[in-house]
Short mmCIF file of C-alpha atoms in Angstrom, two decimals:
data_model
loop_
_atom_site.label_atom_id
_atom_site.label_comp_id
_atom_site.label_asym_id
_atom_site.label_seq_id
_atom_site.Cartn_x
_atom_site.Cartn_y
_atom_site.Cartn_z
CA GLU O 237 16.51 -19.20 34.70
CA GLN O 238 16.58 -15.19 36.39
CA LYS O 239 17.69 -11.77 34.78
CA TYR O 240 18.09 -8.88 36.73
CA TYR O 241 18.36 -5.09 36.21
CA GLU O 242 21.73 -3.02 36.39
CA ASN O 243 19.99 -2.15 40.15
CA GLY O 244 20.03 -5.68 41.06
CA ASN O 245 16.24 -5.99 41.22
CA LEU O 246 14.85 -8.95 39.48
CA LYS O 247 13.26 -8.47 35.94
CA TRP O 248 12.01 -11.89 35.50
CA SER O 249 12.25 -15.77 36.79
CA MET O 250 10.56 -18.74 34.67
CA THR O 251 11.32 -22.67 34.91
CA ILE O 252 12.81 -24.15 31.53
CA VAL O 253 11.98 -28.13 30.84
CA ASP O 254 13.09 -29.32 27.23
CA GLU O 255 14.02 -25.90 26.39
CA LEU O 256 10.24 -24.77 26.69
CA ARG O 257 8.85 -22.57 29.36
CA ASN O 258 6.52 -24.43 32.34
CA GLY O 259 5.38 -23.28 35.52
CA VAL O 260 5.11 -19.63 36.77
CA PHE O 261 6.66 -16.86 34.31
CA LEU O 262 7.33 -13.71 36.66
CA GLU O 263 8.00 -10.36 35.87
CA LYS O 264 9.15 -7.36 37.50
CA TYR O 265 9.30 -3.61 36.90
CA GLU O 266 12.53 -2.25 37.74
CA ASN O 267 11.04 -0.90 40.89
CA GLY O 268 10.53 -4.19 41.79
CA ASN O 269 6.52 -4.19 41.69
CA THR O 270 5.09 -7.13 39.65
CA GLU O 271 4.42 -6.54 36.15
CA SER O 272 2.81 -10.15 35.47
CA ARG O 273 2.42 -13.94 36.48
CA THR O 274 1.59 -16.19 33.95
CA ASN O 275 1.11 -20.17 33.85
CA TYR O 276 2.68 -22.06 31.32
CA GLU O 277 2.72 -25.82 30.18
CA ALA O 278 5.22 -26.61 27.40
CA GLY O 279 5.92 -23.22 26.03
CA LYS O 280 2.41 -22.29 26.03
CA ARG O 281 0.36 -20.01 28.32
CA ASN O 282 -1.74 -22.58 30.28
CA GLY O 283 -3.86 -21.63 33.57
CA LYS O 284 -4.06 -18.08 34.93
CA ARG O 285 -2.53 -15.01 34.09
CA LEU O 286 -2.53 -11.58 35.94
CA SER O 287 -0.93 -8.32 35.26
CA TYR O 288 -0.23 -4.74 37.19
CA TYR O 289 0.39 -1.27 36.42
CA GLU O 290 3.60 -0.34 37.56
CA ASP O 291 2.25 1.50 40.59
CA GLY O 292 0.68 -1.80 41.70
CA ASN O 293 -2.72 -1.52 40.41
CA ILE O 294 -4.25 -4.99 38.38
CA GLU O 295 -4.32 -4.44 35.04
CA GLU O 296 -5.98 -7.87 33.87
CA GLU O 297 -6.65 -11.03 34.80
CA GLY O 298 -7.58 -14.02 33.32
CA ASN O 299 -6.96 -17.74 31.90
CA TYR O 300 -5.02 -19.17 29.06
CA LEU O 301 -5.66 -22.74 27.68
CA LYS O 302 -3.21 -23.98 25.31
CA GLY O 303 -1.80 -20.60 24.27
CA GLU O 304 -5.12 -18.76 24.12
CA LYS O 305 -7.21 -16.86 26.37
CA ASP O 306 -10.13 -18.87 27.43
CA GLY O 307 -12.87 -18.14 30.17
CA TYR O 308 -13.43 -15.12 31.88
CA TRP O 309 -11.53 -12.14 31.73
CA LYS O 310 -11.20 -8.63 33.51
CA GLU O 311 -9.40 -5.38 32.31
CA TYR O 312 -8.91 -2.68 34.57
CA SER O 313 -7.78 1.13 34.20
CA ASP O 314 -4.97 2.43 35.66
CA ASN O 315 -6.79 3.87 38.39
CA GLY O 316 -8.01 0.46 39.55
CA LYS O 317 -11.59 0.52 38.36
CA LEU O 318 -12.84 -2.25 36.31
CA GLU O 319 -13.06 -1.35 32.41
CA VAL O 320 -14.04 -4.60 30.25
CA GLU O 321 -15.07 -8.08 31.21
CA GLY O 322 -16.32 -10.83 29.07
CA ALA O 323 -15.51 -14.21 27.93
CA TYR O 324 -13.02 -15.76 25.40
CA ILE O 325 -13.52 -19.06 23.40
CA ASN O 326 -10.51 -20.44 22.35
CA GLY O 327 -8.66 -16.48 21.99
CA ILE O 328 -12.13 -15.66 20.62
CA LYS O 329 -14.86 -13.36 22.39
CA ASP O 330 -17.98 -15.08 22.79
CA GLY O 331 -20.64 -14.24 25.39
CA TYR O 332 -21.43 -11.58 27.13
CA TRP O 333 -19.33 -8.34 27.67
CA LYS O 334 -19.47 -5.27 29.49
CA MET O 335 -17.63 -2.30 29.43
CA TYR O 336 -17.81 0.84 31.71
CA ASP O 337 -17.36 4.22 32.04
CA GLN O 338 -14.17 5.56 34.31
CA TYR O 339 -15.22 8.98 34.65
CA ASN O 340 -18.75 8.55 36.07
CA ASN O 341 -18.86 6.21 39.09
CA ASN O 342 -17.86 3.32 36.70
CA ASN O 343 -21.09 2.98 35.77
CA LEU O 344 -21.99 0.69 32.83
CA GLU O 345 -21.33 2.22 29.42
CA GLU O 346 -22.01 -0.71 26.95
CA GLU O 347 -23.07 -4.25 26.96
CA GLY O 348 -24.25 -7.09 24.93
CA ASN O 349 -23.23 -10.85 23.49
CA TYR O 350 -20.20 -11.80 21.17
CA LEU O 351 -20.82 -14.91 19.06
CA LYS O 352 -17.40 -16.39 17.65
CA GLY O 353 -15.80 -13.07 17.86
CA LYS O 354 -18.41 -10.54 16.11
CA LYS O 355 -21.49 -8.66 17.86
CA ASP O 356 -24.94 -10.48 17.94
CA GLY O 357 -27.93 -9.46 19.33
CA PHE O 358 -28.98 -6.23 20.82
CA TRP O 359 -26.10 -4.00 22.27
CA LYS O 360 -27.00 -1.50 24.82
CA LYS O 361 -25.30 1.63 24.86
CA TYR O 362 -25.50 3.78 28.14
CA ILE O 363 -24.54 7.66 29.15
CA THR O 364 -24.39 9.27 32.69
CA ASN O 365 -26.16 12.32 33.04
CA THR O 366 -23.15 14.11 34.54
CA PRO O 367 -25.04 16.34 37.36
CA THR O 368 -27.00 13.81 38.84
CA LYS O 369 -24.28 10.86 38.05
CA LYS O 370 -27.73 8.71 37.00
CA ASN O 371 -27.12 6.09 34.26
CA TYR O 372 -29.56 5.85 31.32
CA MET O 373 -29.59 3.77 28.39
CA PHE O 374 -29.75 5.80 24.87
CA ARG O 375 -29.29 3.53 22.52
CA LYS O 376 -30.00 -0.36 21.26
CA LYS O 377 -28.75 -1.57 18.47
CA ASN O 378 -29.02 -4.99 16.85
CA TYR O 379 -26.42 -7.22 15.21
CA VAL O 380 -26.86 -10.43 13.24
CA ASN O 381 -23.08 -11.86 12.63
CA GLY O 382 -21.42 -8.35 13.31
CA THR O 383 -23.29 -6.41 10.77
CA LEU O 384 -26.60 -3.91 11.95
CA GLU O 385 -29.88 -5.26 11.11
CA GLY O 386 -33.45 -4.51 11.85
CA LYS O 387 -34.58 -1.70 14.10
CA ASN O 388 -31.89 0.07 16.43
CA PHE O 389 -33.44 2.05 19.07
CA TYR O 390 -32.79 5.74 20.37
CA TYR O 391 -34.04 6.96 23.69
CA ASN O 392 -34.16 10.02 25.90
CA LEU O 393 -32.57 10.53 29.16
CA ASP O 394 -35.67 9.86 31.20
CA GLY O 395 -35.99 6.46 29.17
CA THR O 396 -38.59 7.12 26.98
CA GLN O 397 -38.30 5.96 23.40
CA GLU O 398 -37.30 9.06 20.50
CA GLU O 399 -36.95 7.27 17.27
CA TYR O 400 -35.72 4.28 15.76
CA THR O 401 -33.37 3.74 12.70
CA ILE O 402 -33.79 0.73 10.29
CA TYR O 403 -31.07 -1.33 9.15
CA GLN O 404 -30.49 -3.87 6.38
CA ASN O 405 -27.35 -5.69 5.95
CA GLY O 406 -25.43 -3.00 7.71
CA LYS O 407 -27.10 -0.49 5.79
CA GLU O 408 -29.06 2.45 7.09
CA ILE O 409 -32.33 2.55 5.03
CA LYS O 410 -34.53 5.04 7.10
CA THR O 411 -34.94 6.72 10.50
CA VAL O 412 -38.44 6.66 11.66
CA LYS O 413 -39.56 9.33 14.78
CA ASP O 414 -41.52 7.02 17.27
CA GLY O 415 -42.01 8.82 20.49
CA VAL O 416 -40.89 11.69 22.49
CA THR O 417 -38.92 14.22 20.99
CA TYR O 418 -37.99 17.18 23.34
CA LEU O 419 -38.13 20.86 22.76
CA THR O 420 -35.38 23.05 23.91
CA LYS O 421 -34.17 26.44 24.00
CA ASP O 422 -30.84 28.07 25.77
CA ASN O 423 -30.41 24.12 27.18
CA TYR O 424 -33.52 24.14 28.44
CA ILE O 425 -36.74 21.75 27.91
CA ILE O 426 -39.98 24.04 27.01
CA GLY O 427 -42.15 21.23 25.14
CA GLU O 428 -42.32 17.81 23.76
CA GLU O 429 -43.52 16.49 20.22
CA HIS O 430 -45.11 12.58 20.51
CA TYR O 431 -44.67 10.81 17.23
CA LYS O 432 -45.86 7.37 16.33
CA ASN O 433 -44.29 6.23 13.12
CA ASN O 434 -42.90 9.48 11.74
CA GLN O 435 -46.13 11.12 12.11
CA LEU O 436 -47.06 13.71 14.95
CA ILE O 437 -49.84 13.10 17.25
CA LYS O 438 -49.60 16.07 19.48
CA THR O 439 -47.19 18.82 20.90
CA VAL O 440 -46.96 19.59 24.51
CA LYS O 441 -46.08 23.23 25.26
CA TYR O 442 -44.36 24.01 28.71
CA LEU O 443 -45.90 27.08 30.64
CA ILE O 444 -42.82 29.14 32.02
CA GLU O 445 -42.78 31.90 34.42
CA ASN O 446 -39.68 33.15 36.41
CA ASN O 447 -38.07 30.14 35.64
CA LEU O 448 -40.68 27.94 37.03
CA LYS O 449 -43.12 25.25 35.28
CA ILE O 450 -46.46 26.03 35.83
CA GLY O 451 -48.11 23.71 33.42
CA ASP O 452 -48.55 22.84 29.61
CA GLU O 453 -50.64 23.09 27.10
CA ILE O 454 -51.98 20.31 24.57
CA TRP O 455 -51.72 20.72 20.78
CA VAL O 456 -53.10 18.59 18.27
CA ASN O 457 -53.31 19.48 14.79
CA GLY O 458 -52.20 23.47 15.39
CA VAL O 459 -55.48 23.10 17.71
CA LEU O 460 -55.14 24.13 21.22
CA LYS O 461 -56.81 21.00 23.15
CA GLU O 462 -56.24 21.13 26.44
CA THR O 463 -54.55 23.37 29.35
CA ASN O 464 -53.17 21.93 32.77
CA LEU O 465 -52.02 23.82 35.64
CA ILE O 466 -49.73 22.37 38.08
CA ASN O 467 -50.33 23.45 42.11
CA LYS O 468 -46.62 22.83 43.07
CA PRO O 469 -44.77 25.09 40.22
CA ALA O 470 -41.29 23.04 39.46
CA PRO O 471 -38.11 24.63 38.06
CA LYS O 472 -37.77 24.73 34.52
CA GLU O 473 -35.61 21.11 33.11
CA GLU O 474 -32.21 21.66 31.89
CA TYR O 475 -31.40 19.58 29.02
CA TYR O 476 -28.64 17.75 28.60
CA PRO O 477 -27.97 16.68 24.82
CA LEU O 478 -26.09 13.23 23.99
CA CYS O 479 -22.92 13.87 22.24
CA ILE O 480 -21.82 10.28 21.86
CA ILE O 481 -22.34 9.21 18.22
CA ASN O 482 -20.34 5.78 18.38
#
């Protein structure tokens, strides 16, 4: 069977066997571009499916089994870049999934495992430093059967750990500083605080002169312990705060 738009272009075509769709069901946009190609068996989607945006860019691709998504699927943004990829079993997300940042080199944005449709294990979240286009992991959350559980870690853009939050049955219990916290002024890093299990171990104060970092001071319990000068002063480092909270 076939149906057409008023302009004469094909709208869709399919084969009917015993009043059920069988074979390839082809859908078209009015401009003539393909909208989707889906294989059917006995009235149910079964086999390869491809769908497209109206301009011809691919939208998604994957496989069906007896009417349910099954196997590896990929979804694309309208600019043609891969947006999401992962596996289904009998219509339910099950396996490793990845999401990509459409605005920063298509860098990896999030990754983790689904088990029977629920997040399970560590899920990692990344952010791109826009000026440098470098990608950093800034969060690692642990899930058990879709619920936050145990230690969930947070990181600075240089990869150093800053703190972790403890969850129990999805409820936040406490946050523990356990790593490096950067001290900033006017969006520039001026020092560091180093913590272990919420205890301040030392403070590093940057020595800045004429917008150049010329060294640092190490302070412990309010007492100056060490002063270090560097041979080649470096420009003070700009700080890019993390604004993603989900």
